[in-house]
């Protein structure tokens, strides 16, 4: 793996873009070369020793093509297990050269480029991670749109959770709207309906019969014209087992192209819909994050397309300069 560019602020978030020698790439970089990106972030004022988040890619682009995500602009295959691990390896050795990670809450999110349930190599990574790194705070996180036809992935994920991670595992379904047609327009592939998400989510929640089980997250990246109907939510999802997370739609090339703007805006913390969900008994997290992350392009957005397009202007996002890394940084043969 060769790091070709990076962008960010070491005290908030860094996005790395790397080139892999991986088959017949369709990337502008030419055949045989593919680009990926991955992120590390902290949440000031919380120090890195308390919480450190890695976000890695699982696919080259993404075949799903959600309307506000730049990863969906192309798709060129799955990363191998070693290619996924090489991102984690780089980030860990960059901060902790001895390979141990003395961080209380060490999250690894498989959520940068690619829907993780479309790549079974993610499961191999999850099985091996605890044996590779001495990281007592490790908490993997899978964030998924739940594509149709991925039942085998999720059944094996449930086994891995039971056998290895217990409550130290986070599962998030990105559902975005309670309106079926709106969901289809945001996520333009066949996906699990709410009944199926609820049924699997409950099994996942109940997997170990522990008292301190972690609730399953239902995420809405809330656009201006998006509906969340609290009655539909309560008919499907128990507040005992599911938590609701509402995030802004980040400023990306795709959001700009599709004229999608965020209902959640910085500086506003009260929203009627959040109160209505709380009144139904849900724990609701409003997760806005650091504004600087929009400038960096680290909290979503997939900076890689920006890189390939030579810094396309996106209002409110991607304003940090991209630094090309001249020297070859060999981390691990991919
Ligand atoms: S949001 Fe996830 S599933 Fe949708 S296009 Fe982006 S990477 Fe793929």
XYZ file of C-alpha atoms and ligand atoms in Angstrom:
342
model
C 0.000 0.000 0.000
C 1.307 3.436 -0.930
C -0.066 6.590 0.686
C -0.481 9.128 -2.131
C -2.242 11.986 -0.369
C -3.592 13.109 2.956
C -5.778 15.899 4.253
C -6.822 17.077 7.677
C -5.817 18.261 11.089
C -3.935 15.889 13.392
C -5.979 17.145 16.371
C -9.358 16.350 14.780
C -9.277 14.044 11.783
C -6.948 12.890 9.043
C -8.052 11.345 5.739
C -5.457 9.241 3.923
C -5.689 8.266 0.260
C -3.705 5.205 -0.731
C -2.984 3.353 -3.916
C -3.166 -0.424 -4.018
C -1.944 -2.758 -6.713
C -5.173 -4.623 -7.084
C -6.293 -6.121 -10.382
C -7.557 -4.254 -13.409
C -8.597 -0.986 -11.839
C -10.960 1.392 -13.551
C -9.515 4.258 -11.557
C -8.095 7.246 -13.387
C -4.783 6.109 -11.887
C -4.692 3.377 -14.553
C -5.021 -0.398 -14.837
C -3.768 -2.397 -11.897
C -3.967 0.522 -9.499
C -6.889 1.292 -7.249
C -7.416 4.104 -4.786
C -8.874 3.786 -1.325
C -9.243 6.142 1.564
C -9.411 5.799 5.311
C -9.700 8.077 8.301
C -8.653 8.486 11.896
C -10.408 10.936 14.169
C -10.649 12.164 17.733
C -13.363 14.253 19.364
C -11.869 17.247 21.179
C -11.700 17.807 24.101
C -11.711 14.005 24.616
C -8.063 12.892 24.358
C -6.987 10.110 22.001
C -6.225 7.910 24.990
C -9.953 7.986 25.854
C -11.477 7.668 22.390
C -9.970 7.056 18.965
C -11.968 6.227 15.835
C -10.697 4.586 12.653
C -12.921 4.484 9.565
C -11.819 2.109 6.815
C -12.907 1.243 3.277
C -14.287 -2.152 2.349
C -15.048 -1.724 -1.377
C -13.438 0.216 -4.220
C -16.250 2.753 -4.604
C -19.714 1.347 -3.928
C -22.390 -0.229 -6.161
C -25.231 1.122 -4.010
C -25.034 4.784 -5.009
C -26.894 6.495 -2.162
C -28.011 9.921 -3.297
C -25.769 11.877 -0.919
C -22.658 9.704 -0.913
C -19.640 10.236 -3.145
C -18.414 6.646 -2.751
C -21.276 5.508 -4.973
C -19.994 7.315 -8.057
C -18.209 4.173 -9.245
C -17.606 0.570 -8.208
C -14.557 -1.554 -8.893
C -14.689 -4.574 -6.591
C -14.089 -5.725 -3.027
C -11.021 -5.193 -0.902
C -9.321 -8.382 0.249
C -8.935 -9.143 3.941
C -5.306 -7.974 3.814
C -6.243 -4.768 2.013
C -8.759 -3.919 4.742
C -6.244 -4.838 7.443
C -3.510 -2.759 5.798
C -5.509 0.431 6.467
C -5.910 -0.453 10.144
C -2.270 -1.456 10.362
C -1.088 1.845 8.911
C -3.202 3.938 11.269
C -2.263 1.954 14.359
C 1.470 1.878 13.634
C 1.427 5.570 12.760
C 0.252 6.383 16.315
C 1.383 3.349 18.277
C 4.527 1.903 16.638
C 4.580 -1.062 19.031
C 1.179 -2.200 17.827
C -0.619 -2.074 21.196
C -3.508 0.392 21.413
C -3.874 1.821 24.942
C -7.160 3.576 24.200
C -10.252 3.171 26.375
C -12.732 3.333 23.505
C -11.082 2.246 20.271
C -13.668 2.159 17.518
C -13.036 0.695 14.087
C -15.854 1.582 11.705
C -16.159 -0.277 8.421
C -17.884 2.693 6.921
C -15.763 4.733 4.572
C -15.978 3.577 0.949
C -18.375 0.694 0.484
C -21.355 -1.086 2.004
C -19.643 -3.611 4.313
C -22.318 -6.318 3.986
C -21.342 -6.680 0.321
C -17.881 -7.916 1.279
C -17.549 -11.123 3.325
C -13.816 -10.349 3.794
C -14.971 -7.857 6.449
C -16.030 -10.849 8.551
C -12.579 -12.446 8.261
C -11.080 -9.156 9.465
C -13.464 -9.073 12.431
C -12.492 -12.617 13.379
C -8.771 -11.872 13.283
C -8.574 -8.364 14.778
C -8.424 -9.316 18.479
C -5.551 -11.733 17.778
C -3.522 -9.161 15.855
C -3.617 -6.170 18.194
C -3.392 -5.790 21.927
C -6.340 -3.407 22.099
C -8.541 -3.929 25.155
C -10.843 -1.022 24.182
C -11.533 -2.395 20.693
C -15.104 -1.929 19.541
C -15.826 -2.657 15.871
C -18.787 -0.959 14.271
C -20.747 -2.040 11.214
C -22.962 0.544 9.600
C -25.182 -0.849 6.876
C -28.088 -0.099 4.582
C -28.977 -3.853 4.823
C -28.955 -4.792 1.135
C -31.252 -7.638 0.059
C -29.443 -10.955 -0.386
C -26.941 -10.459 2.438
C -28.527 -12.803 5.002
C -25.446 -15.039 5.131
C -23.235 -12.065 5.966
C -25.465 -11.029 8.859
C -25.884 -14.557 10.256
C -22.089 -14.944 10.380
C -21.772 -11.462 11.867
C -24.149 -12.504 14.640
C -21.987 -15.569 15.371
C -18.843 -13.409 15.487
C -20.525 -10.999 17.862
C -21.595 -13.856 20.143
C -18.266 -15.643 20.095
C -15.792 -12.741 20.148
C -17.139 -9.319 20.976
C -20.298 -9.564 23.109
C -21.522 -6.062 23.896
C -18.268 -4.546 22.580
C -19.785 -4.331 19.111
C -21.872 -1.665 17.460
C -24.430 -2.337 14.732
C -26.100 0.500 12.894
C -28.786 0.371 10.230
C -28.838 3.475 8.057
C -32.529 3.847 7.248
C -32.770 7.606 6.502
C -36.587 7.844 6.184
C -39.751 6.067 7.278
C -41.326 6.722 3.872
C -40.809 3.683 1.640
C -40.570 5.648 -1.606
C -38.216 8.200 -0.084
C -35.971 5.410 1.230
C -35.878 3.961 -2.281
C -34.875 7.291 -3.751
C -32.066 7.763 -1.211
C -30.869 4.136 -1.321
C -31.498 3.006 -4.897
C -31.069 -0.776 -4.442
C -33.247 -3.500 -2.907
C -32.956 -3.403 0.868
C -34.453 -5.108 3.920
C -37.801 -3.698 4.997
C -38.346 -2.471 8.565
C -39.846 -5.797 9.724
C -36.697 -7.650 8.687
C -34.356 -5.045 10.193
C -36.350 -5.143 13.446
C -36.362 -8.933 13.591
C -32.612 -9.279 12.958
C -31.835 -6.303 15.201
C -33.708 -7.922 18.097
C -31.817 -11.186 17.649
C -28.549 -9.240 17.557
C -29.493 -7.314 20.691
C -30.546 -10.438 22.535
C -27.567 -12.496 21.373
C -25.852 -12.931 24.727
C -28.650 -12.364 27.241
C -26.464 -9.840 29.055
C -27.818 -6.973 31.106
C -25.500 -4.434 29.515
C -26.354 -5.221 25.902
C -25.710 -2.367 23.476
C -28.792 -1.084 21.656
C -28.943 -1.305 17.868
C -28.629 2.101 16.195
C -31.087 3.343 13.584
C -29.492 6.211 11.703
C -31.213 9.001 9.813
C -28.990 11.344 7.785
C -31.800 13.850 7.758
C -32.389 15.826 4.571
C -34.788 18.787 4.438
C -37.683 16.971 2.789
C -37.253 13.663 4.635
C -39.972 12.138 6.788
C -39.592 10.376 10.118
C -42.980 9.133 11.290
C -42.768 8.310 15.020
C -45.814 5.986 14.724
C -44.117 3.912 12.025
C -40.994 3.757 14.165
C -42.800 2.567 17.286
C -44.820 0.002 15.289
C -41.564 -1.584 14.159
C -38.750 -0.860 16.592
C -38.767 -1.300 20.359
C -37.183 1.616 22.273
C -35.829 -1.061 24.642
C -33.610 -2.444 21.908
C -33.111 0.333 19.373
C -31.631 3.793 19.688
C -32.110 6.563 17.122
C -29.199 8.600 15.807
C -29.869 11.647 13.679
C -27.017 13.156 11.695
C -26.715 15.966 9.151
C -26.452 15.266 5.439
C -22.845 16.170 4.869
C -21.798 18.506 2.082
C -20.641 16.144 -0.673
C -20.399 16.307 -4.467
C -23.406 13.932 -4.709
C -25.543 15.917 -2.265
C -24.763 19.043 -4.258
C -25.548 17.343 -7.583
C -28.843 15.916 -6.269
C -29.856 19.198 -4.584
C -30.035 17.582 -1.153
C -29.620 19.868 1.807
C -29.500 18.972 5.468
C -32.404 19.427 7.875
C -29.881 19.328 10.716
C -27.779 22.447 10.820
C -24.907 23.518 13.074
C -25.904 25.609 16.049
C -29.487 24.260 16.210
C -29.983 21.537 18.792
C -33.778 21.389 19.150
C -35.885 19.772 16.447
C -39.575 18.914 16.713
C -39.096 15.475 15.242
C -36.455 14.550 17.800
C -38.800 15.545 20.625
C -41.595 13.451 19.062
C -39.302 10.425 18.952
C -38.228 10.981 22.559
C -41.908 11.148 23.527
C -42.306 7.651 22.073
C -39.653 6.440 24.518
C -36.581 6.391 22.297
C -33.100 7.452 23.270
C -32.236 9.943 20.532
C -28.713 11.067 19.716
C -28.220 14.205 17.672
C -24.759 13.667 16.237
C -23.464 16.793 14.534
C -19.736 16.277 15.091
C -17.014 18.804 14.550
C -17.741 21.393 11.849
C -14.103 21.202 10.851
C -14.761 17.643 9.731
C -16.874 18.979 6.858
C -13.948 21.103 5.771
C -11.635 18.139 6.001
C -14.170 15.769 4.396
C -13.605 13.174 7.091
C -17.020 12.570 8.650
C -18.529 11.193 5.469
C -18.344 12.401 1.931
C -15.583 10.202 0.548
C -12.798 12.595 -0.214
C -11.385 10.313 -2.854
C -13.739 11.531 -5.575
C -12.661 15.051 -4.785
C -9.061 13.956 -5.144
C -9.747 12.270 -8.469
C -11.605 15.310 -9.700
C -8.816 17.646 -8.687
C -10.541 19.473 -5.843
C -14.079 20.104 -7.025
C -15.660 22.912 -5.009
C -18.443 21.792 -2.626
C -19.914 24.635 -0.531
C -19.358 23.943 3.147
C -17.148 20.928 2.594
C -13.734 19.729 1.509
C -11.929 23.013 2.021
C -8.761 21.688 3.640
C -5.844 21.479 1.219
C -5.004 18.022 -0.040
C -1.340 17.256 0.511
C 0.236 14.987 -2.045
C 2.669 12.598 -0.450
C 5.690 12.280 -2.713
C 7.681 9.705 -0.887
C 6.526 6.126 -1.262
C 5.221 4.742 2.038
C 5.161 0.986 1.867
C 3.101 -0.415 4.678
C 2.287 -3.936 3.687
C 2.053 -5.772 0.395
C -1.580 -5.714 -0.606
S -23.676 5.491 1.957
Fe -22.696 3.484 2.134
S -24.004 2.128 0.934
Fe -24.547 4.198 0.319
S -23.237 4.587 -1.495
Fe -22.148 5.362 0.315
S -20.806 3.691 0.927
Fe -22.382 2.823 -0.437
